[in-house]
């Protein structure tokens, strides 16, 4: 992880600043390092200007026998650092040089002596703020750190060059996503995270329940305050009876209003006490049961609920009213996959288009992926250069290739034939018509046979979800997967089954309960429309763009079996 990586000026993101004007931040009193060293002139045109700069010290070294120090400061706005020079007369240097120290400094930009690699450096006149670091304890040593090591310090890893570059690329892809769909007339719909329907019908959902927390609360409470004994309840009942008797006596003796009121109030207290004791006596440890099963009517939503595996079913309700829509949010899958392509929590971009068939869907997917690639070339070249230098030499070439050449489109049946004819490689999983293509097959198609993105369509209906449109052959469905080099499956989508009878039959065939899908079936009962959509795994797109090997390193806070830090 080249901690002192400084890209040449030509690779920097260009800003509109070519003269000597300085762009100050709107919401923090400083100048972004990007707006100094990221200028087309590398910041030379700003020599002589006074600026305030903040950031974290990447490397710091005292020089001239401790008379001054050089700090390489990075504020996360771009991959490049700003060289900062501090004189010992300005501030104690020992506090500034440890890696990880935060500094806010004011100074003058100067052109350094010729022969140095910097175009401009900051001579500090005032150290405004310091966030110190004890170098002995700092969890991120200055040595080359592996991405595996960094997964144990997810809270500090954004300080590294790699994770910050990935964060900027990820941010750019999110911005590009909204730009693409907004430009094409799609409406952004926020679909729920908590759901009661299983979109993929695969049963790999995380359950959302308060039954366990409720049970623990009762357990704690009963420990602190044990339930009433039978005798205590009997005594309380007797008291109610006594007090009731007293009220009756006073009434028949025509007692004064004050006396009667006082007695009635005692009766009320005795009744309240009894009902409290009776309620407490009903408290039981454990999960509520009914007829030998967990009683979900007592759960928070009065029924079983889950974290969504996909926003598709819900976004379809808007597509069937507003035509072109998309959702972009977190999705959750409780599959025990330990691969470098699977997360338990990942983000998905899911457009849904009314009056669109499978071909329209493929066209949209291809245009969207191309747009993302071109966007990174146009807006993130400095970070992409970093990836090329440190992770994947072909990352930029891949973006160029994908953004400019048409994707291959082949049917599942053709894909199987091609794979069956492969002789130079032995696959771990045998290929025959009807199998779900394994990652090794998908990657072989896109990386070896076609050497570019491939869209495989018309999959066997047996291996695909219930909502996909059944083709006329009755054996396949109008599904499509976009496969890309480095990653394999990037997108999964389909034309949706819009025929009521057919979709009901499909749900039954797959032995799924009809009841949770009744609302979904209404979309076919009333004003049904041909429609199509797909889901792009956002982290898989970041993997594809950056060339990073493991999906756990391209999401800010990875969740996978056995691991959910922070
Ligand atoms: O193919 P999938 O399962 O499709 C759906 O969920 C559809 N409901 C989408 C739709 O039509 N609206 O998932 C879509 C994509 C996959 O192609 C893959 O890129 C990604 O989501 N994906 C995962 N990414 C990371 N970790 C996982 N466990 C993933 N599972 C799927
Ligand atoms: Mg899929």
Coordinates of C-alpha atoms in Angstrom, one line a residue, residues 92-393:
X92 CA 6.9 21.5 19.0
X93 CA 7.7 19.1 16.2
X94 CA 7.5 15.9 18.2
X95 CA 3.7 16.3 18.5
X96 CA 3.2 16.6 14.8
X97 CA 5.3 13.9 13.1
X98 CA 3.7 10.7 14.3
X99 CA 1.7 9.0 11.6
X100 CA -2.0 9.5 12.1
X101 CA -1.7 12.9 13.8
X102 CA -4.4 15.3 12.8
X103 CA -3.3 18.8 12.0
X104 CA -5.0 22.1 11.1
X105 CA -2.4 24.5 9.9
X106 CA -2.2 27.9 8.4
X107 CA 0.6 28.9 6.1
X108 CA 1.9 30.1 2.8
X109 CA 2.0 28.0 -0.4
X110 CA 5.5 28.0 -1.8
X111 CA 7.2 26.6 -4.8
X112 CA 9.8 24.2 -3.4
X113 CA 13.4 24.2 -4.5
X114 CA 13.9 22.7 -7.9
X115 CA 14.7 19.0 -8.0
X116 CA 12.0 18.0 -5.5
X117 CA 9.0 16.0 -6.6
X118 CA 6.4 18.4 -5.2
X119 CA 5.0 21.2 -7.3
X120 CA 4.0 23.2 -4.2
X121 CA 4.5 22.9 -0.5
X122 CA 3.0 24.7 2.5
X123 CA 5.2 26.7 4.9
X124 CA 3.4 26.8 8.1
X125 CA 3.1 30.0 10.1
X126 CA 0.6 28.8 12.7
X127 CA -0.5 25.4 14.0
X128 CA -4.1 25.9 14.8
X129 CA -5.1 22.5 16.1
X130 CA -3.4 19.1 16.7
X131 CA -5.1 15.7 17.3
X132 CA -2.1 13.9 18.7
X133 CA -1.2 10.2 18.3
X134 CA 0.9 8.0 20.6
X135 CA 2.9 6.2 17.9
X136 CA 3.5 3.2 20.2
X137 CA -0.2 2.6 20.5
X138 CA -1.5 3.7 17.1
X139 CA -3.1 0.6 15.5
X140 CA -2.1 1.4 12.0
X141 CA 1.7 1.1 11.8
X142 CA 3.5 2.8 8.9
X143 CA 4.5 -0.5 7.3
X144 CA 2.7 -2.0 4.3
X145 CA -0.6 -3.3 5.7
X146 CA -2.6 -6.1 4.2
X147 CA -6.3 -5.7 3.5
X148 CA -6.9 -8.7 5.7
X149 CA -5.2 -6.9 8.6
X150 CA -7.2 -3.8 8.0
X151 CA -10.5 -5.8 8.4
X152 CA -9.7 -6.0 12.1
X153 CA -9.5 -2.2 12.3
X154 CA -12.5 -1.2 10.2
X155 CA -12.9 2.0 12.2
X156 CA -9.5 3.3 11.3
X157 CA -9.0 1.8 7.8
X158 CA -10.6 4.8 6.0
X159 CA -7.3 6.5 6.9
X160 CA -5.4 4.2 4.5
X161 CA -4.7 5.1 0.8
X162 CA -6.5 2.1 -0.4
X163 CA -9.7 2.2 1.6
X164 CA -10.0 6.0 1.0
X165 CA -9.6 5.5 -2.8
X166 CA -12.2 2.7 -2.8
X167 CA -14.5 5.0 -0.8
X168 CA -14.2 7.8 -3.4
X169 CA -14.8 5.3 -6.3
X170 CA -17.8 3.9 -4.5
X171 CA -19.2 7.4 -3.9
X172 CA -18.7 8.2 -7.6
X173 CA -20.5 5.0 -8.6
X174 CA -23.4 5.9 -6.4
X175 CA -23.6 9.5 -7.8
X176 CA -23.3 8.0 -11.3
X177 CA -26.1 5.6 -10.6
X178 CA -28.6 8.3 -9.6
X179 CA -27.4 10.5 -12.5
X180 CA -28.0 7.7 -15.0
X181 CA -31.5 6.8 -13.8
X182 CA -32.6 10.4 -13.3
X183 CA -31.3 11.3 -16.7
X184 CA -33.4 8.5 -18.2
X185 CA -36.6 9.5 -16.5
X186 CA -36.6 6.9 -13.6
X187 CA -38.1 7.8 -10.3
X188 CA -36.2 6.9 -7.1
X189 CA -38.3 4.9 -4.7
X190 CA -37.3 3.9 -1.2
X191 CA -38.4 0.4 -0.6
X192 CA -38.6 -1.1 2.9
X193 CA -35.7 -2.8 4.7
X194 CA -38.1 -4.7 6.9
X195 CA -40.4 -6.9 4.9
X196 CA -42.9 -9.8 5.3
X197 CA -42.3 -11.3 1.8
X198 CA -39.4 -13.3 0.6
X199 CA -38.6 -11.9 -2.9
X200 CA -36.3 -14.7 -4.1
X201 CA -38.3 -17.4 -2.3
X202 CA -35.0 -18.9 -1.2
X203 CA -35.7 -18.7 2.5
X204 CA -32.3 -17.1 3.2
X205 CA -33.7 -14.2 5.3
X206 CA -32.6 -12.7 8.6
X207 CA -35.6 -12.6 10.9
X208 CA -36.6 -9.3 12.6
X209 CA -38.1 -10.0 16.0
X210 CA -38.4 -8.5 19.4
X211 CA -39.5 -11.7 21.0
X212 CA -36.0 -12.5 22.3
X213 CA -35.4 -9.0 23.7
X214 CA -38.8 -9.1 25.3
X215 CA -38.1 -12.5 26.8
X216 CA -34.8 -11.3 28.2
X217 CA -36.5 -8.2 29.7
X218 CA -39.0 -10.4 31.5
X219 CA -36.2 -12.7 32.7
X220 CA -34.2 -9.7 34.1
X221 CA -37.3 -8.3 35.8
X222 CA -38.3 -11.5 37.4
X223 CA -34.8 -11.9 38.7
X224 CA -34.9 -8.5 40.4
X225 CA -38.5 -8.8 41.5
X226 CA -39.7 -12.4 41.8
X227 CA -43.3 -13.2 40.9
X228 CA -46.0 -13.1 43.7
X229 CA -46.7 -16.3 45.5
X230 CA -50.1 -18.0 45.6
X231 CA -50.5 -16.8 49.2
X232 CA -49.7 -13.2 48.3
X233 CA -52.4 -13.3 45.6
X234 CA -54.9 -14.9 48.0
X235 CA -54.2 -12.2 50.5
X236 CA -54.7 -9.5 47.9
X237 CA -58.0 -11.1 46.9
X238 CA -59.1 -11.2 50.5
X239 CA -58.3 -7.6 50.9
X240 CA -60.5 -6.7 47.9
X241 CA -63.3 -8.7 49.4
X242 CA -62.9 -7.0 52.8
X243 CA -62.8 -3.5 51.3
X244 CA -65.8 -4.3 49.1
X245 CA -67.6 -5.4 52.2
X246 CA -66.8 -2.2 54.0
X247 CA -68.1 -0.1 51.1
X248 CA -71.4 -2.1 51.2
X249 CA -71.7 -1.6 54.9
X250 CA -71.1 2.1 54.7
X251 CA -73.7 2.4 51.9
X252 CA -76.4 0.6 53.8
X253 CA -75.5 2.6 57.0
X254 CA -76.0 5.7 54.8
X255 CA -72.5 7.0 55.9
X256 CA -71.3 10.5 55.0
X257 CA -70.0 11.2 51.5
X258 CA -66.4 11.6 52.9
X259 CA -66.5 8.3 54.7
X260 CA -67.8 6.5 51.6
X261 CA -65.3 8.2 49.3
X262 CA -62.4 7.2 51.5
X263 CA -63.6 3.6 51.6
X264 CA -64.1 3.5 47.8
X265 CA -60.6 4.7 47.3
X266 CA -59.2 2.0 49.5
X267 CA -61.2 -0.6 47.5
X268 CA -59.8 0.8 44.3
X269 CA -56.2 0.6 45.6
X270 CA -56.8 -3.0 46.7
X271 CA -58.2 -3.9 43.2
X272 CA -55.3 -2.3 41.4
X273 CA -52.8 -4.1 43.7
X274 CA -54.6 -7.4 42.9
X275 CA -54.5 -6.9 39.2
X276 CA -50.8 -5.9 39.3
X277 CA -50.0 -9.1 41.2
X278 CA -52.1 -11.2 38.8
X279 CA -50.4 -9.7 35.8
X280 CA -47.0 -10.3 37.3
X281 CA -47.9 -13.9 38.1
X282 CA -48.6 -14.4 34.4
X283 CA -45.0 -13.3 33.4
X284 CA -43.1 -16.3 32.0
X285 CA -39.5 -16.7 30.9
X286 CA -39.0 -17.7 27.3
X287 CA -40.5 -17.1 23.8
X288 CA -44.4 -17.2 23.8
X289 CA -45.8 -20.3 22.2
X290 CA -49.2 -21.4 20.9
X291 CA -50.2 -24.9 19.8
X292 CA -46.5 -25.9 20.1
X293 CA -45.3 -23.2 17.8
X294 CA -43.8 -19.7 18.3
X295 CA -46.6 -17.3 18.8
X296 CA -45.7 -14.5 16.4
X297 CA -49.0 -12.6 17.1
X298 CA -47.1 -11.4 20.2
X299 CA -44.1 -10.2 18.1
X300 CA -43.5 -6.5 17.3
X301 CA -45.4 -6.6 13.9
X302 CA -47.8 -9.3 15.1
X303 CA -46.4 -11.5 12.4
X304 CA -43.1 -12.8 11.2
X305 CA -40.9 -10.2 9.6
X306 CA -37.5 -10.2 7.9
X307 CA -34.7 -8.0 6.5
X308 CA -35.3 -7.7 2.8
X309 CA -33.3 -9.7 0.3
X310 CA -34.3 -7.4 -2.6
X311 CA -36.5 -4.4 -3.0
X312 CA -37.9 -5.7 -6.3
X313 CA -41.4 -6.9 -5.3
X314 CA -42.1 -3.6 -3.6
X315 CA -40.6 -1.4 -6.3
X316 CA -42.8 -3.3 -8.8
X317 CA -45.8 -1.7 -7.2
X318 CA -44.5 1.7 -8.2
X319 CA -43.4 0.6 -11.7
X320 CA -47.0 -0.6 -12.2
X321 CA -48.2 3.0 -11.6
X322 CA -45.3 5.3 -12.4
X323 CA -43.6 3.4 -15.2
X324 CA -39.9 3.7 -14.8
X325 CA -38.5 3.5 -11.2
X326 CA -35.5 2.3 -9.3
X327 CA -34.5 1.5 -5.8
X328 CA -31.0 1.6 -4.3
X329 CA -30.5 0.3 -0.8
X330 CA -29.1 -2.3 1.5
X331 CA -30.2 -5.9 1.2
X332 CA -29.5 -8.9 3.4
X333 CA -28.9 -12.6 2.9
X334 CA -28.5 -15.1 5.6
X335 CA -26.5 -17.5 3.3
X336 CA -23.4 -19.1 4.8
X337 CA -21.3 -18.1 1.8
X338 CA -17.6 -17.5 2.8
X339 CA -16.6 -16.5 -0.7
X340 CA -14.8 -13.3 -1.9
X341 CA -18.0 -12.3 -3.8
X342 CA -20.7 -12.7 -1.1
X343 CA -21.7 -10.5 1.8
X344 CA -24.5 -10.9 4.3
X345 CA -25.3 -7.2 3.9
X346 CA -24.8 -5.6 0.5
X347 CA -26.3 -2.8 -1.6
X348 CA -28.3 -3.3 -4.7
X349 CA -29.5 -1.0 -7.5
X350 CA -32.8 -2.3 -8.9
X351 CA -34.5 -0.5 -11.8
X352 CA -38.0 -1.7 -12.8
X353 CA -39.5 -0.6 -16.2
X354 CA -43.1 -0.9 -17.2
X355 CA -44.0 -1.7 -20.9
X356 CA -40.5 -3.3 -21.2
X357 CA -39.5 -6.8 -22.3
X358 CA -36.3 -8.8 -21.7
X359 CA -34.5 -7.1 -24.6
X360 CA -35.3 -3.6 -23.2
X361 CA -34.1 -4.8 -19.8
X362 CA -30.8 -6.1 -21.3
X363 CA -30.4 -2.8 -23.2
X364 CA -30.9 -0.8 -19.9
X365 CA -28.4 -3.0 -18.0
X366 CA -25.8 -2.6 -20.7
X367 CA -26.2 1.1 -21.0
X368 CA -26.1 1.5 -17.2
X369 CA -22.9 -0.5 -16.7
X370 CA -21.2 1.4 -19.6
X371 CA -22.3 4.7 -18.1
X372 CA -20.7 3.7 -14.8
X373 CA -17.4 2.8 -16.4
X374 CA -17.3 6.0 -18.5
X375 CA -18.1 8.0 -15.4
X376 CA -15.1 6.6 -13.5
X377 CA -12.8 7.4 -16.4
X378 CA -14.2 10.9 -16.5
X379 CA -14.3 11.7 -12.8
X380 CA -12.1 9.3 -10.9
X381 CA -8.9 8.9 -12.9
X382 CA -6.6 9.7 -10.1
X383 CA -8.0 7.0 -7.9
X384 CA -8.2 4.6 -10.8
X385 CA -4.5 5.2 -11.4
X386 CA -3.9 4.3 -7.8
X387 CA -5.7 1.0 -8.3
X388 CA -3.7 0.2 -11.5
X389 CA -0.4 0.9 -9.7
X390 CA -1.3 -1.1 -6.5
X391 CA -3.9 -3.7 -7.3
X392 CA -4.8 -4.4 -10.9
X393 CA -2.8 -3.3 -13.9

